[in-house]
Short mmCIF file of C-alpha atoms and ligand atoms in Angstrom, two decimals:
data_model
loop_
_atom_site.label_atom_id
_atom_site.label_comp_id
_atom_site.label_asym_id
_atom_site.label_seq_id
_atom_site.Cartn_x
_atom_site.Cartn_y
_atom_site.Cartn_z
CA MET A 1 -0.06 0.03 0.04
CA LYS A 2 1.35 3.42 -0.96
CA LYS A 3 2.19 5.84 1.77
CA LEU A 4 1.21 9.48 1.10
CA SER A 5 2.02 12.55 3.16
CA VAL A 6 -0.78 14.73 4.17
CA ARG A 7 0.22 17.28 1.60
CA ALA A 8 0.11 14.73 -1.18
CA ALA A 9 -3.32 13.30 0.02
CA ARG A 10 -4.81 16.80 0.03
CA ASP A 11 -4.03 17.03 -3.62
CA VAL A 12 -6.94 16.51 -6.01
CA GLY A 13 -4.71 14.06 -7.95
CA ALA A 14 -4.79 11.58 -5.00
CA VAL A 15 -8.58 11.02 -5.34
CA GLY A 16 -9.44 7.40 -5.89
CA GLN A 17 -6.12 6.10 -4.52
CA GLN A 18 -5.89 3.56 -1.72
CA VAL A 19 -3.22 4.91 0.53
CA ILE A 20 -1.79 4.96 4.16
CA VAL A 21 -1.33 8.29 5.82
CA GLN A 22 0.53 8.64 9.16
CA GLY A 23 0.64 11.40 11.57
CA TRP A 24 -0.62 13.06 14.81
CA VAL A 25 -4.30 13.83 15.46
CA ARG A 26 -5.10 17.55 15.96
CA THR A 27 -8.81 17.15 16.68
CA ARG A 28 -11.62 14.63 16.73
CA ARG A 29 -15.18 15.55 16.20
CA ASP A 30 -18.04 13.01 16.51
CA SER A 31 -21.04 13.29 14.29
CA LYS A 32 -24.56 12.27 15.08
CA GLY A 33 -24.77 10.16 12.00
CA GLY A 34 -22.51 7.50 13.46
CA PHE A 35 -19.01 8.46 12.36
CA SER A 36 -16.19 10.71 13.40
CA PHE A 37 -13.97 13.23 11.75
CA LEU A 38 -10.19 13.30 12.64
CA GLU A 39 -7.89 16.08 11.63
CA VAL A 40 -4.43 14.63 11.16
CA ASN A 41 -1.19 16.51 10.55
CA ASP A 42 2.26 15.08 9.71
CA GLY A 43 4.28 18.26 9.19
CA SER A 44 4.33 18.07 5.40
CA CYS A 45 2.19 21.09 5.21
CA LEU A 46 0.28 23.54 7.43
CA SER A 47 -3.17 21.98 6.73
CA ASN A 48 -4.49 18.91 8.17
CA LEU A 49 -6.05 15.89 6.36
CA GLN A 50 -9.62 15.14 7.24
CA ILE A 51 -10.06 11.51 8.07
CA VAL A 52 -13.65 10.06 8.05
CA ALA A 53 -13.91 7.18 10.44
CA ASP A 54 -17.03 5.20 10.18
CA ALA A 55 -18.78 3.62 13.30
CA ASN A 56 -18.50 0.23 11.82
CA LEU A 57 -14.67 0.27 12.01
CA PRO A 58 -13.75 -2.57 14.50
CA ASN A 59 -11.95 -0.34 17.02
CA TYR A 60 -14.40 2.56 16.65
CA GLU A 61 -15.95 2.40 20.19
CA THR A 62 -12.82 1.09 21.94
CA GLU A 63 -10.12 3.32 20.49
CA ILE A 64 -11.35 5.85 17.71
CA LYS A 65 -13.79 7.56 20.04
CA HIS A 66 -11.07 8.15 22.50
CA LEU A 67 -8.53 9.74 20.10
CA SER A 68 -7.49 13.20 21.13
CA ALA A 69 -4.87 15.91 20.23
CA GLY A 70 -1.36 14.46 20.04
CA CYS A 71 -2.24 10.74 19.40
CA SER A 72 -0.30 9.10 16.65
CA VAL A 73 -2.11 7.11 14.06
CA SER A 74 -1.74 5.18 10.68
CA VAL A 75 -4.79 5.49 8.58
CA GLN A 76 -5.49 3.36 5.62
CA GLY A 77 -8.25 4.17 3.20
CA GLU A 78 -9.46 5.72 0.01
CA VAL A 79 -8.89 9.37 -0.90
CA LYS A 80 -12.23 10.88 -1.77
CA PRO A 81 -13.36 14.33 -2.93
CA SER A 82 -14.51 16.33 0.02
CA GLY A 83 -17.33 18.89 0.30
CA GLY A 84 -15.78 20.37 3.43
CA GLN A 85 -14.43 23.91 3.52
CA GLY A 86 -10.71 24.54 2.81
CA GLN A 87 -10.09 21.05 1.31
CA VAL A 88 -10.72 19.13 -1.86
CA THR A 89 -10.08 15.69 -0.48
CA GLU A 90 -10.57 13.58 2.58
CA LEU A 91 -9.55 10.08 3.55
CA GLN A 92 -12.32 7.56 4.06
CA ALA A 93 -10.68 5.17 6.56
CA SER A 94 -10.93 1.49 6.20
CA GLU A 95 -8.45 0.89 9.03
CA ILE A 96 -7.00 3.09 11.85
CA ILE A 97 -4.07 1.88 13.95
CA VAL A 98 -3.34 3.91 17.03
CA HIS A 99 0.41 3.99 17.81
CA GLY A 100 0.52 6.21 20.74
CA TRP A 101 -1.84 7.83 23.08
CA ALA A 102 -1.58 11.38 24.51
CA ASP A 103 -3.56 11.75 27.72
CA PRO A 104 -5.65 14.94 27.30
CA GLU A 105 -5.23 15.57 31.00
CA GLU A 106 -1.48 15.88 30.52
CA TYR A 107 -0.84 16.78 26.82
CA PRO A 108 -0.07 20.47 26.78
CA LEU A 109 -1.01 21.38 23.20
CA GLN A 110 -4.67 21.45 23.45
CA LYS A 111 -6.96 23.54 21.31
CA LYS A 112 -6.26 26.61 23.43
CA ARG A 113 -3.60 28.73 21.81
CA HIS A 114 -0.41 29.20 23.77
CA THR A 115 1.90 32.16 23.68
CA LEU A 116 5.20 31.80 21.90
CA GLU A 117 6.96 32.39 25.21
CA LYS A 118 5.07 29.48 26.78
CA LEU A 119 5.82 27.28 23.80
CA ARG A 120 9.57 27.86 24.32
CA GLU A 121 9.28 26.02 27.58
CA TRP A 122 8.05 23.07 25.60
CA ALA A 123 10.76 23.11 22.91
CA HIS A 124 10.24 19.34 22.46
CA LEU A 125 6.64 19.71 21.62
CA ARG A 126 6.42 23.05 19.94
CA PRO A 127 7.34 21.62 16.53
CA ARG A 128 3.85 20.13 16.60
CA THR A 129 2.22 23.62 16.46
CA ASN A 130 1.11 25.35 13.32
CA THR A 131 3.51 28.23 13.87
CA MET A 132 6.69 26.14 14.45
CA GLY A 133 5.83 23.79 11.62
CA ALA A 134 5.46 26.68 9.29
CA VAL A 135 8.72 28.26 10.47
CA MET A 136 10.72 25.07 10.02
CA ARG A 137 9.30 24.48 6.44
CA VAL A 138 10.31 28.10 5.49
CA ARG A 139 13.68 27.79 7.23
CA ASN A 140 14.26 24.60 5.30
CA ARG A 141 13.36 26.34 2.01
CA ILE A 142 15.67 29.19 2.78
CA CYS A 143 18.61 26.76 3.36
CA ARG A 144 17.80 25.02 0.13
CA SER A 145 17.80 28.25 -1.87
CA ILE A 146 21.01 29.32 -0.23
CA HIS A 147 22.78 26.16 -1.58
CA ASP A 148 20.90 26.42 -4.92
CA PHE A 149 21.93 30.07 -5.43
CA PHE A 150 25.58 29.49 -4.82
CA GLN A 151 25.86 26.06 -6.45
CA GLU A 152 24.24 27.26 -9.63
CA GLN A 153 27.06 29.86 -9.87
CA ASP A 154 29.71 27.29 -9.18
CA PHE A 155 30.60 28.36 -5.69
CA LEU A 156 32.29 25.62 -3.62
CA TYR A 157 30.79 24.74 -0.35
CA ILE A 158 33.72 24.76 2.00
CA HIS A 159 33.52 23.57 5.72
CA THR A 160 35.52 25.82 7.97
CA PRO A 161 36.27 24.57 11.50
CA ILE A 162 33.96 25.04 14.43
CA ILE A 163 36.86 24.83 16.95
CA THR A 164 39.38 27.48 16.18
CA ALA A 165 42.39 29.22 17.76
CA SER A 166 42.04 32.53 16.05
CA ASP A 167 39.68 35.19 17.19
CA CYS A 168 38.08 36.55 14.04
CA GLU A 169 38.16 40.39 14.66
CA GLY A 170 36.77 40.18 18.08
CA ALA A 171 33.23 39.96 16.43
CA GLY A 172 31.94 39.08 19.80
CA ALA A 173 33.06 37.37 22.94
CA MET A 174 34.04 33.72 22.40
CA PHE A 175 33.23 30.42 24.13
CA ARG A 176 36.37 28.66 25.36
CA VAL A 177 36.90 25.05 24.36
CA THR A 178 38.96 23.23 26.95
CA THR A 179 39.50 19.82 28.61
CA LEU A 180 41.32 21.39 31.56
CA ASP A 181 39.65 20.46 34.92
CA PRO A 182 38.31 23.79 36.24
CA ALA A 183 38.87 22.52 39.81
CA LYS A 184 42.55 22.12 39.21
CA VAL A 185 43.78 24.29 36.45
CA PRO A 186 47.50 23.84 35.61
CA ARG A 187 49.61 27.00 36.14
CA THR A 188 52.76 28.18 34.65
CA ALA A 189 55.65 29.34 37.01
CA GLN A 190 54.24 32.89 36.47
CA GLY A 191 50.84 31.71 37.74
CA ALA A 192 48.97 32.04 34.42
CA VAL A 193 46.80 29.26 33.13
CA ASP A 194 49.05 26.66 31.41
CA PHE A 195 47.32 26.20 28.05
CA GLU A 196 50.19 24.12 26.89
CA GLN A 197 48.69 21.29 28.96
CA ASP A 198 45.29 21.82 27.32
CA PHE A 199 43.87 19.57 24.61
CA PHE A 200 45.14 21.59 21.69
CA GLY A 201 48.31 22.95 23.50
CA ARG A 202 46.97 26.48 23.23
CA PRO A 203 43.80 28.40 23.94
CA ALA A 204 40.95 27.31 21.68
CA TYR A 205 37.43 28.65 21.04
CA LEU A 206 34.19 28.05 19.24
CA THR A 207 34.27 30.01 15.98
CA VAL A 208 32.52 33.45 15.75
CA SER A 209 32.91 33.30 11.95
CA GLY A 210 34.45 31.22 9.21
CA GLN A 211 35.66 34.26 7.30
CA LEU A 212 39.41 34.09 7.75
CA GLU A 213 39.52 30.43 6.85
CA GLY A 214 37.09 31.23 4.02
CA GLU A 215 39.57 33.62 2.53
CA ILE A 216 42.17 30.99 2.41
CA TYR A 217 40.01 28.93 0.20
CA ALA A 218 38.66 31.74 -1.89
CA THR A 219 42.15 32.90 -2.74
CA ALA A 220 42.91 29.46 -4.08
CA LEU A 221 39.61 28.28 -5.50
CA GLY A 222 37.94 31.57 -6.45
CA LYS A 223 34.33 31.44 -5.20
CA ILE A 224 33.44 29.69 -2.08
CA TYR A 225 30.92 29.76 0.72
CA THR A 226 30.62 28.44 4.20
CA PHE A 227 27.35 27.68 5.97
CA GLY A 228 27.50 26.42 9.51
CA PRO A 229 27.00 27.24 13.16
CA THR A 230 28.68 30.02 14.88
CA PHE A 231 28.90 31.10 18.39
CA ARG A 232 28.98 34.38 20.20
CA ALA A 233 29.13 34.60 23.99
CA GLU A 234 27.67 38.07 23.97
CA ASN A 235 25.49 38.56 26.94
CA SER A 236 22.87 40.43 25.02
CA ASN A 237 19.30 39.37 25.70
CA THR A 238 17.65 40.86 22.61
CA SER A 239 15.12 39.47 20.08
CA ARG A 240 17.81 39.42 17.43
CA HIS A 241 20.78 37.64 19.11
CA LEU A 242 21.56 34.12 19.84
CA ALA A 243 24.60 32.56 21.36
CA GLU A 244 24.61 29.85 18.67
CA PHE A 245 23.39 30.79 15.19
CA TRP A 246 23.93 29.73 11.60
CA MET A 247 25.80 31.92 9.20
CA VAL A 248 26.25 31.75 5.51
CA GLU A 249 29.53 33.41 4.37
CA PRO A 250 30.39 33.69 0.67
CA GLU A 251 33.98 34.82 -0.11
CA VAL A 252 34.92 35.68 -3.67
CA ALA A 253 38.34 36.40 -5.19
CA PHE A 254 38.71 39.40 -7.37
CA ASN A 255 35.40 40.83 -6.12
CA GLU A 256 35.39 44.53 -5.05
CA LEU A 257 32.93 46.06 -2.68
CA THR A 258 30.50 46.89 -5.42
CA ASP A 259 30.52 43.34 -6.62
CA ASN A 260 30.01 42.22 -3.04
CA MET A 261 26.90 44.44 -2.86
CA GLU A 262 25.41 43.04 -6.07
CA LEU A 263 26.02 39.48 -4.92
CA ALA A 264 24.30 40.21 -1.50
CA GLU A 265 21.40 41.89 -3.31
CA SER A 266 20.71 39.10 -5.75
CA PHE A 267 21.25 36.61 -3.04
CA LEU A 268 18.55 38.07 -0.86
CA LYS A 269 16.13 38.58 -3.72
CA ARG A 270 16.51 34.95 -4.79
CA ILE A 271 15.85 33.59 -1.31
CA VAL A 272 12.78 35.72 -0.85
CA SER A 273 11.31 35.05 -4.25
CA ASP A 274 11.81 31.28 -3.75
CA VAL A 275 9.99 31.49 -0.39
CA LEU A 276 7.16 33.39 -2.04
CA THR A 277 6.92 30.76 -4.86
CA TYR A 278 7.35 27.61 -2.78
CA CYS A 279 5.92 28.41 0.67
CA GLN A 280 2.64 30.11 -0.23
CA GLU A 281 0.54 28.33 2.35
CA ASP A 282 2.96 28.93 5.13
CA MET A 283 3.45 32.55 4.05
CA GLN A 284 -0.21 33.17 4.05
CA PHE A 285 -0.29 31.96 7.56
CA PHE A 286 2.41 34.33 8.73
CA HIS A 287 0.57 37.14 7.02
CA GLU A 288 -2.66 36.41 8.74
CA ARG A 289 -1.47 35.23 12.11
CA ILE A 290 1.97 36.80 12.75
CA ASP A 291 2.46 40.07 10.86
CA ASN A 292 0.21 41.38 8.20
CA THR A 293 3.08 43.58 6.70
CA VAL A 294 5.17 40.63 5.89
CA LEU A 295 4.07 39.82 2.36
CA ALA A 296 4.29 43.50 1.26
CA SER A 297 7.82 43.85 2.79
CA LEU A 298 9.02 40.74 0.98
CA GLN A 299 7.61 42.05 -2.30
CA VAL A 300 9.71 45.15 -1.72
CA ILE A 301 12.85 43.16 -1.26
CA VAL A 302 12.22 41.30 -4.60
CA ASP A 303 11.09 44.38 -6.56
CA LYS A 304 13.01 47.35 -5.41
CA LYS A 305 16.65 48.08 -6.22
CA PHE A 306 18.49 48.19 -2.82
CA GLN A 307 19.59 51.64 -2.00
CA ARG A 308 23.26 52.31 -1.49
CA LEU A 309 24.12 54.95 1.08
CA SER A 310 27.56 55.65 2.40
CA TYR A 311 27.96 55.82 6.27
CA THR A 312 28.75 59.48 5.95
CA GLU A 313 25.54 60.16 4.01
CA SER A 314 23.52 58.13 6.42
CA ILE A 315 24.86 60.03 9.38
CA GLU A 316 23.74 63.34 7.66
CA VAL A 317 20.22 61.83 7.08
CA LEU A 318 20.05 60.85 10.79
CA GLU A 319 21.30 64.21 12.03
CA GLN A 320 18.82 66.08 9.94
CA SER A 321 15.90 63.71 10.49
CA GLY A 322 14.52 65.44 13.57
CA GLU A 323 14.00 62.04 15.05
CA LYS A 324 14.47 61.58 18.82
CA PHE A 325 16.99 58.68 19.17
CA GLU A 326 17.93 56.99 22.54
CA TYR A 327 21.55 57.00 21.28
CA PRO A 328 22.77 60.31 19.68
CA VAL A 329 24.68 59.98 16.45
CA SER A 330 27.65 61.87 14.96
CA TRP A 331 30.35 60.85 12.46
CA GLY A 332 32.36 58.19 14.04
CA SER A 333 29.74 56.50 16.10
CA ASP A 334 28.50 53.06 15.55
CA LEU A 335 24.96 52.85 14.27
CA GLN A 336 22.45 51.34 16.68
CA ALA A 337 19.50 49.16 15.83
CA GLU A 338 17.19 52.28 16.12
CA HIS A 339 19.22 54.17 13.57
CA GLU A 340 19.36 51.30 11.18
CA ARG A 341 15.65 50.81 11.35
CA PHE A 342 14.97 54.47 10.81
CA LEU A 343 17.00 54.47 7.61
CA THR A 344 15.44 51.29 6.09
CA GLU A 345 11.96 51.54 7.39
CA LYS A 346 11.09 55.28 7.49
CA HIS A 347 13.65 57.15 5.42
CA LEU A 348 13.99 54.88 2.37
CA GLN A 349 11.23 52.29 3.05
CA ALA A 350 13.38 49.77 1.16
CA PRO A 351 16.37 47.59 1.80
CA VAL A 352 19.60 49.65 2.01
CA ILE A 353 23.21 48.88 1.83
CA LEU A 354 25.31 51.17 4.00
CA TYR A 355 29.11 51.28 3.14
CA ASP A 356 32.40 52.91 3.90
CA TYR A 357 32.38 52.88 7.71
CA PRO A 358 34.80 54.62 9.95
CA ALA A 359 37.85 52.47 10.26
CA ALA A 360 37.97 52.93 14.01
CA ILE A 361 34.67 50.98 14.60
CA LYS A 362 35.52 48.10 12.15
CA PRO A 363 37.92 45.17 12.29
CA PHE A 364 41.44 45.07 11.00
CA TYR A 365 40.81 42.99 7.88
CA MET A 366 38.64 45.50 6.10
CA LYS A 367 40.16 47.43 3.20
CA LEU A 368 41.27 50.93 4.01
CA ASN A 369 39.96 53.66 1.73
CA ASP A 370 42.18 56.61 0.69
CA ALA A 371 41.39 58.99 3.53
CA GLU A 372 39.38 62.18 2.97
CA SER A 373 41.16 63.49 6.07
CA SER A 374 43.20 61.86 8.73
CA GLU A 375 40.32 61.81 11.24
CA ARG A 376 37.81 60.53 8.53
CA ARG A 377 39.42 57.26 7.68
CA THR A 378 36.93 54.67 6.45
CA VAL A 379 37.04 51.06 5.36
CA ARG A 380 35.19 49.25 2.61
CA ALA A 381 32.56 47.74 4.87
CA MET A 382 28.99 47.17 4.07
CA ASP A 383 25.90 46.30 6.02
CA VAL A 384 22.57 45.28 4.39
CA LEU A 385 19.58 46.47 6.34
CA VAL A 386 16.05 45.38 5.72
CA PRO A 387 12.76 46.69 7.26
CA ARG A 388 11.65 45.11 10.45
CA VAL A 389 14.98 43.35 11.15
CA GLY A 390 17.64 45.96 10.69
CA GLU A 391 21.12 44.45 9.93
CA ILE A 392 20.83 41.07 8.16
CA ILE A 393 24.29 41.01 6.40
CA GLY A 394 27.58 42.39 7.32
CA GLY A 395 30.55 42.26 4.94
CA SER A 396 33.46 43.96 3.40
CA GLN A 397 36.19 44.14 0.81
CA ARG A 398 39.22 42.66 2.59
CA GLU A 399 42.53 44.30 2.93
CA ASP A 400 44.89 42.85 0.48
CA ARG A 401 47.90 45.09 0.93
CA LEU A 402 50.49 43.52 3.28
CA ASP A 403 51.92 46.65 4.65
CA VAL A 404 48.45 48.32 5.26
CA LEU A 405 47.10 45.12 6.85
CA THR A 406 50.19 44.87 9.13
CA THR A 407 49.86 48.52 10.27
CA ARG A 408 46.11 48.04 10.99
CA MET A 409 46.81 45.03 13.08
CA GLU A 410 49.38 46.83 15.17
CA GLU A 411 46.92 49.70 15.69
CA GLN A 412 44.37 47.16 17.02
CA GLY A 413 46.96 45.48 19.25
CA LEU A 414 46.99 42.20 17.32
CA ARG A 415 50.16 40.17 17.12
CA ALA A 416 51.33 39.45 13.57
CA GLU A 417 52.76 36.14 14.57
CA ASP A 418 49.27 34.91 15.49
CA TYR A 419 48.10 35.64 11.99
CA TRP A 420 51.17 34.59 10.10
CA TRP A 421 49.16 32.37 7.82
CA TYR A 422 46.55 35.15 7.10
CA LEU A 423 49.39 37.60 6.21
CA ASP A 424 50.91 34.94 3.87
CA LEU A 425 47.73 35.32 1.69
CA ARG A 426 48.95 38.91 1.09
CA LYS A 427 52.50 37.82 0.45
CA PHE A 428 51.83 35.22 -2.07
CA GLY A 429 49.60 36.08 -5.01
CA SER A 430 47.47 38.59 -3.25
CA VAL A 431 44.21 39.55 -4.89
CA PRO A 432 41.29 41.87 -4.14
CA HIS A 433 38.56 39.91 -2.46
CA SER A 434 35.36 40.38 -0.70
CA GLY A 435 32.69 38.50 1.24
CA PHE A 436 29.87 38.84 3.74
CA GLY A 437 27.96 37.00 6.45
CA LEU A 438 24.26 36.45 6.54
CA GLY A 439 22.72 35.35 9.80
CA LEU A 440 20.34 32.54 8.78
CA GLU A 441 18.00 33.23 11.72
CA ARG A 442 17.74 36.93 10.97
CA MET A 443 16.85 35.92 7.53
CA VAL A 444 14.13 33.58 8.71
CA GLN A 445 12.85 36.48 10.96
CA ALA A 446 12.76 38.76 8.00
CA VAL A 447 10.81 36.29 5.88
CA THR A 448 8.38 35.08 8.41
CA GLY A 449 7.77 38.24 10.48
CA MET A 450 8.55 36.27 13.69
CA ALA A 451 9.46 38.93 16.15
CA ASN A 452 11.77 36.90 18.37
CA ILE A 453 14.85 35.05 17.06
CA ARG A 454 14.29 32.30 19.73
CA ASP A 455 11.20 31.26 17.62
CA VAL A 456 12.96 30.60 14.36
CA ILE A 457 15.50 28.06 15.48
CA PRO A 458 14.65 24.61 16.89
CA PHE A 459 16.70 24.93 19.99
CA PRO A 460 17.68 28.53 20.98
CA ARG A 461 20.82 28.98 22.86
CA THR A 462 20.74 32.33 24.85
CA PRO A 463 22.21 33.49 28.21
CA GLY A 464 21.04 31.25 30.94
CA SER A 465 19.11 28.96 28.61
CA ALA A 466 20.20 25.52 27.06
CA GLU A 467 17.76 23.01 28.42
CA PHE A 468 16.85 21.10 25.38
P1 ATP B 1 24.85 43.03 15.32
O1 ATP B 1 25.56 44.31 15.14
O2 ATP B 1 23.37 42.82 14.92
O3 ATP B 1 25.25 42.47 16.57
P2 ATP B 1 27.32 42.02 14.13
O4 ATP B 1 27.75 43.29 13.45
O5 ATP B 1 28.00 41.61 15.36
O6 ATP B 1 25.70 42.08 14.33
P3 ATP B 1 28.50 40.48 12.03
O7 ATP B 1 29.71 40.12 12.85
O8 ATP B 1 28.63 41.47 10.98
O9 ATP B 1 27.29 40.83 13.05
O10 ATP B 1 27.87 39.07 11.55
C1 ATP B 1 27.22 38.83 10.27
C2 ATP B 1 25.75 38.56 10.42
O11 ATP B 1 25.49 37.58 11.34
C3 ATP B 1 24.85 39.71 10.87
O12 ATP B 1 24.55 40.59 9.93
C4 ATP B 1 23.71 38.98 11.49
O13 ATP B 1 22.76 38.68 10.46
C5 ATP B 1 24.25 37.68 12.11
N1 ATP B 1 24.49 37.79 13.49
C6 ATP B 1 25.48 38.39 14.21
N2 ATP B 1 25.45 38.15 15.48
C7 ATP B 1 24.30 37.37 15.63
C8 ATP B 1 23.71 36.76 16.84
N3 ATP B 1 24.17 36.89 18.05
N4 ATP B 1 22.65 36.01 16.65
C9 ATP B 1 22.14 35.86 15.45
N5 ATP B 1 22.59 36.31 14.23
C10 ATP B 1 23.75 37.14 14.44
MN1 MN B 2 27.99 43.69 11.28
#
């Protein structure tokens, strides 16, 4: 007997087929006429499949009439046209096997709607809700489009290490990786922790970015991307920061900053248009139940040319806006989320790429521009901001001149010997090259309209929280 997903069984083409559908009961409704309706979901789509269970089924009184939300079943039967609302098919059951019961006194996901906060406490059950199911299907589609986009253009998928000894830029505080016993840490004669006795013979951390290693491969193989987990021990409890998140980082040899901008723009447009094409049912759900501006804002990403605004221009815009910001802005200050959101949501009402940031607020590896004046030194950095989320991509053209790079490292107190291999890339066949990082979860937030980043990843890691 052919097994069909709920999604396939809901399709009109399935009518007339004898099939098995397996999933979890959402509701049961008993009809006076001597039969029951079950709504079954298996995660293949947002909608449920309606099962018609006749009273003459052998286990009707003993089992079927006791089914409740959360019970797991296999249903065999014929797919029939349905007169019911919101569906073209239903499954007329000839056999229903109950695999597992879910005591309604105990099962938390009853008809009543729970808040997203409450659902986080049941991270093991929340994938059974409509919202988390829709989020995960869209997240999956985004990941697939990310790979499709790069693979179609012959980028190589490179796996950069998760455990690293180099601190990429101080992008955020790092988690230490160690096998030393915290109760008896070995000490050097000077009293410092003796990392020579640690597993790697040196301090090691969880990566905050695969960029530096990505550059190694881009400057040999041309176009690469990484896509993996990254870690930041930043103690910021915001709706846009996780301690563990997934990042996509393309790096391209011979690309200048303008090429990098174009890559980022076409990349975001592709992801969004794929989601609009392939996740229509889920997107309709987000539009109706989560945020009714979401579809319009995605159409803007697809249709509108992203604006390009230099940091200096954006400071002028912010200074002249008459807007009251919590943090004041002037040339040289880092932009806060409120400033970013003003620029993309109110000022331009479109995605915007800010570029050429002050050198002093950016890491050592970004390419230095010819200075307008000594106090207005800028680097070829870029951030892509989108409405409702703010920064979604951060990137830059990398410094490819050995002498400039060495000076920048000295200025930032970094020791050249720790980065000898990175400097070698500028000694041997150096090329202009650029790349960026997209936070996957920020992208899922932008696409779904989910307000809190904890609700777009299966198991969020945030300060004080790692239960599941
Ligand atoms: P922010 O200023 O928002 O903290 P950042 O400047 O530290 O971000 P980058 O180092 O440029 O971020 O990282 C590249 C991308 O990774 C960001 O544009 C964002 O999409 C994502 N990102 C960065 N930090 C986090 C985090 N803690 N949780 C989730 N995504 C993140
Ligand atoms: Mn950034």
